[in-house]
XYZ file of C-alpha atoms in Angstrom:
559
model
C -4.771 -80.314 -60.506
C -1.091 -79.777 -61.187
C 0.537 -77.545 -63.796
C 4.300 -77.806 -64.225
C 4.774 -75.372 -67.123
C 2.962 -72.466 -68.744
C 3.074 -72.397 -72.538
C 2.305 -69.497 -74.875
C -1.395 -70.266 -75.215
C -1.912 -70.486 -71.464
C 0.119 -67.332 -70.791
C -2.023 -65.388 -73.241
C -5.188 -66.648 -71.562
C -3.855 -65.800 -68.098
C -2.964 -62.237 -69.067
C -6.298 -61.576 -70.780
C -8.168 -63.080 -67.825
C -6.223 -60.864 -65.421
C -6.965 -57.817 -67.548
C -10.677 -58.595 -67.763
C -10.933 -59.276 -64.038
C -9.338 -55.919 -63.238
C -11.548 -54.153 -65.757
C -14.688 -55.692 -64.245
C -13.679 -54.535 -60.752
C -12.493 -51.015 -61.635
C -15.452 -49.146 -60.130
C -15.116 -51.068 -56.858
C -11.405 -50.244 -56.801
C -12.179 -46.571 -57.496
C -14.256 -46.533 -54.322
C -11.205 -47.526 -52.276
C -9.507 -44.178 -52.908
C -8.711 -42.494 -49.607
C -10.258 -39.147 -50.502
C -13.988 -39.670 -51.203
C -13.880 -37.437 -54.267
C -15.989 -38.052 -57.404
C -12.893 -38.448 -59.572
C -11.287 -41.269 -57.574
C -9.718 -43.084 -60.472
C -7.181 -45.732 -59.436
C -9.289 -48.572 -60.836
C -9.972 -46.719 -64.062
C -6.315 -45.832 -64.552
C -5.124 -49.383 -63.920
C -7.843 -50.853 -66.121
C -7.059 -48.561 -69.049
C -3.358 -49.330 -68.639
C -3.770 -53.101 -68.771
C -6.481 -53.017 -71.438
C -4.102 -51.088 -73.692
C -1.767 -54.071 -73.436
C -4.614 -56.589 -73.679
C -5.687 -55.191 -77.057
C -2.170 -55.722 -78.394
C -2.009 -59.225 -76.908
C -5.391 -60.199 -78.352
C -4.361 -59.024 -81.824
C -1.419 -61.476 -82.066
C -2.686 -64.419 -84.110
C 0.247 -66.822 -83.725
C 1.981 -65.647 -80.551
C 5.196 -66.740 -78.911
C 6.132 -65.854 -75.367
C 8.575 -63.327 -76.815
C 5.897 -61.547 -78.876
C 3.424 -61.684 -76.003
C 6.050 -60.159 -73.725
C 6.648 -57.305 -76.130
C 2.923 -56.648 -76.491
C 2.362 -56.659 -72.725
C 5.368 -54.454 -72.045
C 4.937 -51.910 -74.838
C 1.134 -51.806 -74.610
C 1.057 -51.147 -70.883
C 3.980 -48.716 -71.094
C 2.280 -46.546 -73.711
C -1.158 -46.873 -72.154
C -0.040 -46.181 -68.572
C -2.262 -43.665 -66.754
C -1.854 -42.312 -63.260
C 0.751 -43.372 -60.737
C -0.883 -46.758 -60.191
C -1.006 -47.422 -63.939
C 2.626 -46.446 -64.412
C 3.718 -48.721 -61.557
C 1.632 -51.581 -62.996
C 3.277 -51.055 -66.387
C 6.714 -51.177 -64.756
C 5.827 -54.436 -62.992
C 4.851 -55.916 -66.365
C 7.965 -54.505 -67.973
C 10.281 -56.142 -65.440
C 8.370 -59.450 -65.534
C 8.496 -59.576 -69.324
C 12.232 -58.835 -69.467
C 12.781 -62.252 -67.909
C 10.095 -64.431 -69.507
C 10.691 -63.275 -73.110
C 13.796 -65.481 -73.252
C 11.864 -68.742 -72.749
C 9.424 -70.934 -74.659
C 7.724 -72.203 -71.468
C 7.614 -70.953 -67.907
C 8.194 -72.948 -64.721
C 8.338 -71.886 -61.074
C 12.011 -70.873 -61.283
C 11.447 -68.617 -64.267
C 8.319 -67.168 -62.649
C 10.279 -66.454 -59.477
C 13.054 -64.708 -61.415
C 10.441 -62.679 -63.287
C 8.699 -61.660 -60.034
C 11.998 -60.424 -58.564
C 12.776 -58.433 -61.701
C 9.242 -56.988 -61.778
C 9.486 -55.635 -58.241
C 13.018 -54.291 -58.743
C 11.947 -52.485 -61.929
C 8.866 -50.935 -60.314
C 10.715 -49.758 -57.197
C 13.420 -48.218 -59.380
C 10.811 -46.250 -61.329
C 9.414 -44.556 -58.201
C 11.560 -41.719 -56.885
C 10.419 -42.079 -53.292
C 8.805 -45.501 -52.824
C 6.189 -45.563 -50.095
C 5.246 -48.726 -48.222
C 1.591 -49.620 -47.824
C 1.000 -49.283 -51.567
C 0.877 -51.478 -54.686
C 4.672 -51.725 -54.428
C 4.394 -53.373 -51.006
C 1.818 -55.874 -52.259
C 4.002 -56.731 -55.246
C 7.032 -57.167 -52.997
C 5.041 -59.455 -50.690
C 4.127 -61.624 -53.671
C 7.743 -61.707 -54.882
C 9.066 -62.581 -51.415
C 6.664 -65.521 -51.223
C 7.692 -66.620 -54.714
C 11.350 -66.680 -53.621
C 10.503 -68.533 -50.404
C 8.676 -71.370 -52.197
C 10.752 -71.737 -55.361
C 12.733 -74.691 -53.990
C 9.724 -76.371 -52.383
C 7.448 -77.104 -55.335
C 7.301 -77.359 -59.091
C 3.486 -77.147 -59.192
C 2.575 -73.715 -60.536
C -1.016 -73.996 -59.274
C 0.116 -74.531 -55.688
C 2.847 -71.935 -56.156
C 0.557 -69.210 -57.463
C -2.173 -69.949 -54.933
C 0.311 -69.467 -52.095
C 1.648 -66.270 -53.643
C -1.849 -64.809 -53.989
C -2.750 -65.676 -50.404
C 0.423 -63.976 -49.137
C -0.183 -60.910 -51.338
C -3.757 -60.713 -50.021
C -2.394 -60.817 -46.482
C 0.035 -58.000 -47.257
C -2.805 -56.007 -48.819
C -4.854 -56.437 -45.632
C -1.885 -55.037 -43.695
C -1.553 -51.853 -45.774
C -3.769 -49.814 -43.397
C -1.245 -50.547 -40.647
C 1.544 -49.175 -42.842
C -0.264 -46.045 -43.994
C -2.304 -44.334 -41.262
C -4.342 -42.480 -43.861
C -5.681 -45.824 -45.122
C -6.572 -46.932 -41.626
C -8.360 -43.685 -40.912
C -10.377 -43.996 -44.114
C -11.104 -47.671 -43.445
C -9.774 -48.950 -46.772
C -6.889 -51.025 -48.100
C -4.600 -49.609 -50.770
C -6.543 -49.303 -54.025
C -3.507 -49.904 -56.270
C -2.644 -53.043 -54.337
C -6.226 -54.252 -54.713
C -5.995 -53.645 -58.460
C -2.873 -55.797 -58.662
C -4.653 -58.560 -56.720
C -7.465 -58.624 -59.281
C -4.917 -59.150 -62.066
C -3.309 -62.034 -60.172
C -6.651 -63.629 -59.280
C -7.940 -63.402 -62.849
C -4.735 -65.000 -64.130
C -5.051 -67.785 -61.548
C -8.615 -68.522 -62.686
C -7.318 -69.073 -66.208
C -4.468 -71.233 -64.897
C -6.844 -73.660 -63.198
C -9.092 -73.856 -66.249
C -12.014 -71.768 -65.056
C -14.390 -70.972 -67.910
C -13.687 -67.384 -68.958
C -14.821 -65.221 -71.861
C -11.498 -63.966 -73.250
C -13.012 -61.541 -75.755
C -12.408 -57.878 -74.994
C -15.650 -56.523 -76.399
C -17.801 -54.874 -73.745
C -21.568 -55.223 -73.681
C -22.830 -52.024 -75.351
C -24.915 -49.503 -73.458
C -28.010 -48.070 -75.119
C -25.996 -45.187 -76.570
C -23.257 -47.520 -77.790
C -25.835 -49.805 -79.353
C -27.276 -46.803 -81.187
C -23.773 -45.885 -82.346
C -23.242 -49.424 -83.608
C -26.519 -49.338 -85.540
C -25.557 -46.031 -87.149
C -22.142 -47.403 -88.060
C -23.659 -50.494 -89.679
C -26.125 -48.427 -91.673
C -23.532 -45.906 -92.873
C -22.288 -46.147 -96.428
C -18.836 -47.730 -96.496
C -16.462 -44.854 -97.238
C -13.329 -46.975 -97.697
C -13.849 -50.278 -99.484
C -10.812 -52.412 -98.707
C -10.042 -53.848 -95.276
C -6.241 -54.098 -95.446
C -4.120 -55.968 -92.912
C -0.445 -56.896 -92.908
C 2.656 -57.204 -90.757
C 5.883 -55.256 -91.355
C 9.044 -57.192 -90.466
C 11.099 -54.203 -89.400
C 14.662 -53.619 -90.569
C 15.140 -51.561 -87.400
C 12.783 -50.488 -84.578
C 10.582 -47.494 -85.340
C 11.273 -44.351 -83.371
C 8.288 -42.669 -81.719
C 8.422 -40.013 -84.435
C 8.450 -42.592 -87.241
C 5.531 -44.490 -85.706
C 3.447 -41.331 -85.393
C 4.303 -40.297 -88.969
C 3.308 -43.760 -90.203
C -0.039 -43.522 -88.419
C -0.582 -40.020 -89.811
C 0.023 -41.289 -93.369
C -2.491 -44.108 -92.927
C -5.041 -41.606 -91.624
C -4.523 -39.555 -94.799
C -5.560 -42.488 -97.026
C -8.158 -44.250 -94.884
C -9.753 -44.798 -91.515
C -10.196 -47.459 -88.803
C -6.449 -47.337 -88.205
C -4.939 -49.859 -85.793
C -1.136 -49.935 -85.500
C 0.561 -52.221 -82.964
C 4.349 -51.861 -82.964
C 7.266 -53.445 -81.143
C 10.981 -53.696 -81.856
C 10.700 -56.321 -84.600
C 7.340 -55.936 -86.273
C 4.340 -53.680 -86.849
C 0.835 -55.109 -87.209
C -1.298 -52.785 -89.331
C -5.008 -52.558 -90.022
C -6.522 -49.863 -92.252
C -9.678 -49.324 -94.307
C -8.687 -47.628 -97.567
C -9.674 -47.315 -101.206
C -6.086 -47.911 -102.344
C -4.364 -50.761 -100.437
C -1.291 -50.335 -102.637
C -0.509 -46.964 -101.060
C -0.525 -48.492 -97.573
C 1.675 -51.385 -98.706
C 4.104 -49.060 -100.499
C 4.496 -46.902 -97.391
C 4.989 -49.964 -95.194
C 7.740 -51.285 -97.497
C 9.876 -48.258 -96.598
C 10.212 -49.751 -93.096
C 10.797 -53.415 -93.920
C 9.463 -56.580 -95.551
C 5.741 -57.453 -95.531
C 4.078 -60.603 -94.232
C 0.526 -61.979 -93.857
C -1.048 -59.519 -96.262
C -4.843 -59.732 -96.227
C -7.139 -57.499 -98.306
C -10.932 -57.882 -98.238
C -13.427 -56.032 -100.420
C -15.897 -54.967 -97.767
C -18.523 -53.663 -100.176
C -18.575 -56.955 -102.000
C -18.576 -59.261 -99.025
C -20.698 -57.106 -96.675
C -18.615 -58.008 -93.648
C -20.639 -55.791 -91.356
C -19.462 -57.316 -88.123
C -15.788 -56.983 -89.013
C -16.328 -53.389 -90.077
C -18.137 -52.520 -86.879
C -15.496 -54.147 -84.697
C -12.620 -52.419 -86.437
C -14.284 -49.002 -86.288
C -15.159 -49.541 -82.662
C -11.554 -50.358 -81.826
C -10.346 -47.300 -83.725
C -12.849 -45.106 -81.861
C -11.709 -46.522 -78.549
C -8.105 -45.682 -79.377
C -9.080 -42.127 -80.293
C -11.036 -41.701 -77.074
C -8.005 -42.803 -75.074
C -5.865 -40.120 -76.690
C -7.301 -36.946 -75.150
C -4.772 -34.634 -76.748
C -6.030 -31.374 -78.276
C -6.646 -31.341 -82.049
C -3.475 -31.245 -84.096
C -2.255 -27.742 -84.785
C -0.605 -26.693 -88.059
C 3.127 -27.397 -88.205
C 4.713 -24.817 -85.946
C 7.989 -23.055 -86.611
C 10.996 -24.611 -84.957
C 11.925 -23.085 -81.605
C 14.399 -23.752 -78.857
C 11.866 -24.289 -76.067
C 8.226 -25.343 -76.036
C 5.618 -26.044 -73.361
C 3.003 -28.789 -73.002
C 0.420 -28.580 -70.238
C -2.414 -30.753 -68.967
C -5.704 -28.895 -68.523
C -9.192 -29.696 -67.287
C -11.634 -27.103 -68.614
C -12.369 -24.710 -71.501
C -11.672 -21.605 -69.433
C -8.389 -22.963 -68.137
C -7.452 -23.955 -71.692
C -7.867 -20.333 -72.760
C -5.747 -19.139 -69.843
C -2.980 -21.557 -70.772
C -3.125 -20.549 -74.442
C -2.904 -16.902 -73.419
C 0.263 -17.727 -71.494
C 1.879 -19.175 -74.609
C 1.444 -22.933 -74.198
C 2.255 -24.841 -77.384
C 0.089 -27.889 -76.764
C -2.733 -28.689 -74.318
C -3.540 -32.256 -73.291
C -7.159 -32.526 -72.172
C -7.663 -34.610 -69.054
C -6.158 -33.835 -65.692
C -8.255 -34.639 -62.646
C -11.136 -36.444 -64.295
C -9.192 -38.463 -66.851
C -5.471 -38.868 -66.359
C -3.635 -38.733 -69.713
C -1.583 -41.767 -70.661
C 2.100 -41.968 -71.480
C 1.143 -42.271 -75.141
C -0.930 -39.072 -74.897
C 2.246 -37.371 -73.658
C 4.312 -38.863 -76.497
C 1.764 -37.709 -79.076
C 1.916 -34.186 -77.655
C 5.722 -34.217 -77.660
C 5.738 -35.205 -81.343
C 3.580 -32.168 -82.199
C 5.774 -29.559 -80.492
C 8.612 -28.516 -82.797
C 11.160 -27.615 -80.137
C 14.489 -28.959 -78.918
C 13.617 -28.552 -75.227
C 10.037 -29.207 -74.112
C 8.638 -28.459 -70.668
C 5.710 -30.599 -69.484
C 3.396 -29.306 -66.759
C 1.331 -32.290 -65.467
C -0.691 -30.123 -63.026
C -1.666 -33.205 -61.046
C 0.487 -35.397 -58.806
C -1.095 -38.478 -60.379
C 0.172 -37.536 -63.852
C 3.809 -36.766 -63.028
C 4.969 -40.387 -63.358
C 3.356 -40.761 -66.800
C 5.082 -37.537 -67.882
C 8.425 -38.821 -66.611
C 7.860 -42.121 -68.399
C 7.188 -40.253 -71.654
C 10.376 -38.247 -71.090
C 12.401 -41.450 -70.700
C 10.987 -42.794 -73.987
C 11.839 -39.648 -75.972
C 15.250 -39.632 -77.638
C 15.252 -36.727 -80.107
C 14.192 -33.934 -77.728
C 15.029 -32.926 -74.170
C 11.917 -33.292 -72.024
C 11.813 -31.329 -68.774
C 8.989 -32.279 -66.404
C 8.142 -29.502 -63.948
C 6.407 -31.360 -61.071
C 3.288 -29.190 -60.897
C 0.611 -30.915 -58.835
C -2.222 -28.422 -59.410
C -3.453 -26.155 -62.206
C -2.535 -22.957 -60.290
C 1.013 -24.268 -59.965
C 1.061 -24.774 -63.731
C -0.124 -21.214 -64.296
C 2.543 -19.869 -61.941
C 5.209 -21.916 -63.699
C 4.187 -20.425 -67.048
C 4.148 -16.878 -65.707
C 7.787 -17.433 -64.712
C 8.803 -19.020 -68.024
C 11.076 -16.617 -69.922
C 11.947 -17.647 -73.524
C 15.208 -15.657 -73.439
C 16.547 -17.757 -70.559
C 18.235 -21.132 -70.939
C 16.223 -24.332 -70.329
C 18.214 -24.905 -67.121
C 17.466 -21.398 -65.830
C 13.769 -21.755 -66.613
C 13.611 -25.151 -64.947
C 15.202 -23.775 -61.774
C 12.957 -20.698 -61.626
C 9.718 -22.508 -62.469
C 10.377 -25.271 -59.938
C 11.219 -22.737 -57.249
C 8.164 -20.547 -57.888
C 5.587 -23.359 -57.843
C 6.664 -24.226 -54.292
C 5.108 -21.010 -52.947
C 1.666 -21.639 -54.485
C -1.087 -22.931 -52.196
C -4.062 -24.592 -53.838
C -7.512 -25.473 -52.511
C -10.241 -27.290 -54.432
C -13.923 -27.532 -53.596
C -15.860 -30.647 -54.517
C -18.329 -33.075 -52.895
C -17.986 -36.412 -51.114
C -19.163 -39.596 -52.805
C -19.274 -41.675 -49.611
C -19.145 -41.481 -45.827
C -15.683 -41.607 -44.318
C -13.390 -40.061 -41.732
C -10.076 -38.539 -42.745
C -7.715 -35.843 -41.483
C -9.734 -35.812 -38.278
C -12.926 -34.816 -40.098
C -16.153 -36.824 -40.275
C -17.460 -36.666 -43.833
C -20.911 -37.657 -45.023
C -21.901 -38.464 -48.584
C -22.723 -35.278 -50.565
C -20.932 -33.005 -48.063
C -18.858 -30.246 -49.602
C -15.118 -30.613 -49.081
C -12.255 -28.164 -49.334
C -9.133 -30.118 -50.286
C -5.737 -28.502 -49.775
C -2.325 -29.514 -51.082
C -1.835 -32.128 -48.388
C -5.117 -32.630 -46.530
C -8.830 -31.890 -46.341
C -9.160 -28.373 -44.938
C -12.923 -27.979 -44.581
C -16.161 -29.973 -44.667
C -19.718 -28.677 -44.586
C -23.259 -28.629 -45.916
C -23.037 -25.087 -47.322
C -20.851 -24.497 -50.393
C -19.846 -20.902 -49.692
C -19.168 -21.460 -45.996
C -17.040 -24.513 -46.775
C -15.109 -22.502 -49.356
C -14.511 -19.577 -46.994
C -13.341 -21.931 -44.260
C -10.899 -23.572 -46.688
C -9.452 -20.210 -47.703
C -9.090 -19.237 -44.053
C -6.925 -22.316 -43.535
C -4.724 -21.274 -46.469
C -4.186 -17.549 -45.888
C -1.203 -16.431 -43.818
C 0.808 -13.242 -43.279
C 2.760 -13.753 -46.508
C -0.350 -14.048 -48.694
C -0.883 -11.357 -51.344
C -3.193 -12.714 -54.072
C -6.276 -14.963 -54.043
C -7.162 -16.374 -57.473
C -10.563 -18.004 -57.987
C -11.182 -20.376 -60.918
C -14.886 -21.253 -61.037
C -16.034 -24.544 -62.503
C -18.657 -25.575 -65.046
C -21.322 -25.957 -62.339
C -20.894 -22.377 -61.101
C -21.736 -19.000 -62.659
C -19.626 -15.873 -62.841
C -22.124 -14.213 -60.486
C -21.523 -16.989 -57.934
C -17.773 -16.463 -58.196
C -18.041 -12.674 -57.957
C -20.179 -13.000 -54.823
C -17.517 -15.253 -53.282
C -14.828 -12.748 -54.309
C -16.737 -9.922 -52.576
C -16.881 -11.927 -49.354
C -13.150 -12.614 -49.552
C -12.323 -8.944 -50.283
C -14.333 -7.910 -47.248
C -12.636 -10.518 -45.049
C -9.118 -9.897 -46.408
C -8.987 -6.197 -47.443
C -5.196 -6.250 -47.885
C -5.286 -9.091 -50.395
C -5.967 -8.816 -54.121
C -8.786 -11.117 -55.289
C -9.208 -12.086 -58.944
C -11.895 -14.206 -60.644
C -11.326 -16.479 -63.658
C -13.621 -18.789 -65.615
C -11.978 -22.205 -65.303
C -14.779 -24.319 -66.726
C -13.461 -27.407 -64.914
C -15.865 -30.288 -64.124
C -16.423 -31.776 -60.656
C -14.568 -29.020 -58.789
C -16.827 -26.029 -58.045
C -13.841 -23.818 -57.303
C -10.091 -24.106 -57.623
C -8.512 -21.406 -55.490
C -4.855 -20.470 -55.281
C -3.107 -18.210 -52.793
C 0.308 -16.706 -53.361
């Protein structure tokens, strides 16, 4: 078959098919992570990023390529999680900057969009590394440029691009030795390939279920039954579109959502520069419409009496979507309006004990997530909106969250956002210890950044598969001690593996060993480990803290 142009309907199908294909392969992609840790999350991060955009795309009833482009770009930008998710969102952003100007796409427009996508993604990464998703994307774009004058058949064109991108993906282990040693290709690159392959299936007319609803598990089915049987609290399903007089700021959008939550539930708000699609269940639709009118004219108003019509399926779907959006935003519960201050601090945390430590150090807002669930850019933006300060420091405490934090900073206009590139929780704690409110933001940034560089961190977890990395043979269920840059110890005994890891970290400049024990360990376990360390290193101070973190038995820092 031949396809010379892609219209709006086909583009929508191709994007949704790409999103669903990635989502269906996310666990397989997770397993490609180099470190065989239980929180390997590249597939999950990329899936949640693209599904955030897919929900916005699916909600557009009469799309144009321009409105689809805005939904793809803004949805993936806000939903971006982890480095791979942020890079994917930047690829979409660049691609959409080109295609939004057209009513149909041909090979020349697709080529221009591919070039812009790669340029945008490379620009977003401070130190681009070859052998990653960026390399795979560049391989696809190079092939697109090579063939643009040779064919006008998009099917042939895209097939050739995918084959070249697959070839580049297969070569990533030769570009990154760590991939070769682990026997895997780059997981982010594989995620991108699943998007392209899903889109190609839609292009050639393969039968695909484009709905985004997942098959419920037993627990989800029980939830659905409970939802259906619940008395309807808010009687009117209210939907409309605001034709904006001017784009909403992040603050205005969050305030609008907060108002809707005060008068109803099942809130869904999808915003771009020109319009806002709103869905709310409320007992007074007029209040929602009156609030919306303060931002622009209204269109496509639809109000259904749910009690009268018993639209159980629509109710269940809307509530399910609202729940999913709430689950994605892992921010801590909203605090009362805080007094205005010059500087505030947001941190990412991964356990109840660590949350308490951060609160004790004066953090204004804690985003739950970290290792086991990377917060999205929108989670960061929500946190920023809650902190009433002119200058806000963000401590990501994970190298895979730094890009999302930077992306949130770039989207914030009314406050100065300063991202301190903390890659571990102990670095975040050290940064806070060195935060002095009486200093200027610039002085604090300099001191905090300098001090985190002297913190060494080791984390003890278990292997989820057999592999070989950093010269160590690892078997499934082995304990692993993971340092800042490599795996430091592997073994069958938890305490021995931990002691060996610490031995690799201690040097003549070391003064303090801090132990943060996880949810699977007891304080007695941690105190016994501390006693062994005090006996082995009598000149070092050893302290024990309840971290409460999942997956990691111990997080240990040495300063």
